[in-house]
PDB file of C-alpha atoms in Angstrom:
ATOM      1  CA  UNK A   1      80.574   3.124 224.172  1.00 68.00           C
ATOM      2  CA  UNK A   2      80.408   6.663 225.038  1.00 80.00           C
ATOM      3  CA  UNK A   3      83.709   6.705 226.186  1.00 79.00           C
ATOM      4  CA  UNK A   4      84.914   5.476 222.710  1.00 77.00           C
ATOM      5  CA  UNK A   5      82.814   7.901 220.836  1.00 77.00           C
ATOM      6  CA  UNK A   6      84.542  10.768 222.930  1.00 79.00           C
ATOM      7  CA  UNK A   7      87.801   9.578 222.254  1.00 80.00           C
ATOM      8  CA  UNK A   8      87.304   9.629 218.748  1.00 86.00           C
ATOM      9  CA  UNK A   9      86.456  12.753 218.591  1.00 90.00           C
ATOM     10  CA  UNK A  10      89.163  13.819 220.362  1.00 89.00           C
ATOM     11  CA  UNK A  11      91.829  12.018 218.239  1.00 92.00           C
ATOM     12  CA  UNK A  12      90.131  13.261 214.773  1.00 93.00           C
ATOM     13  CA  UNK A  13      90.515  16.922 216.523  1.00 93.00           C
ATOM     14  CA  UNK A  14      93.858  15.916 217.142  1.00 93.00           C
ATOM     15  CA  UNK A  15      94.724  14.714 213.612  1.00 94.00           C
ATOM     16  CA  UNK A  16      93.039  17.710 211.665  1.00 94.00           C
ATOM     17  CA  UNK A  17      95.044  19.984 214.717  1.00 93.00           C
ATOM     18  CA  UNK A  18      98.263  18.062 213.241  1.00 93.00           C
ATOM     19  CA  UNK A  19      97.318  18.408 209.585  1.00 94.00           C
ATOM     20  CA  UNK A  20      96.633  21.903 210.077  1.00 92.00           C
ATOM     21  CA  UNK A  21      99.895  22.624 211.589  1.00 89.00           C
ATOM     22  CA  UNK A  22     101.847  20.581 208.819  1.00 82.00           C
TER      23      UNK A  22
END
């Protein structure tokens, strides 16, 4: 479960990084 938590972290990061750069 920790795993999952981590990995959506990383892929919100990754959308607001993407937003950001739109």
């Amino acid at each position: 479960k920790k795993t999952v938590t981590k990995s959506l972290t990383w892929k919100r990061r990754l959308q607001i990084a993407l937003d950001a750069a739109t």
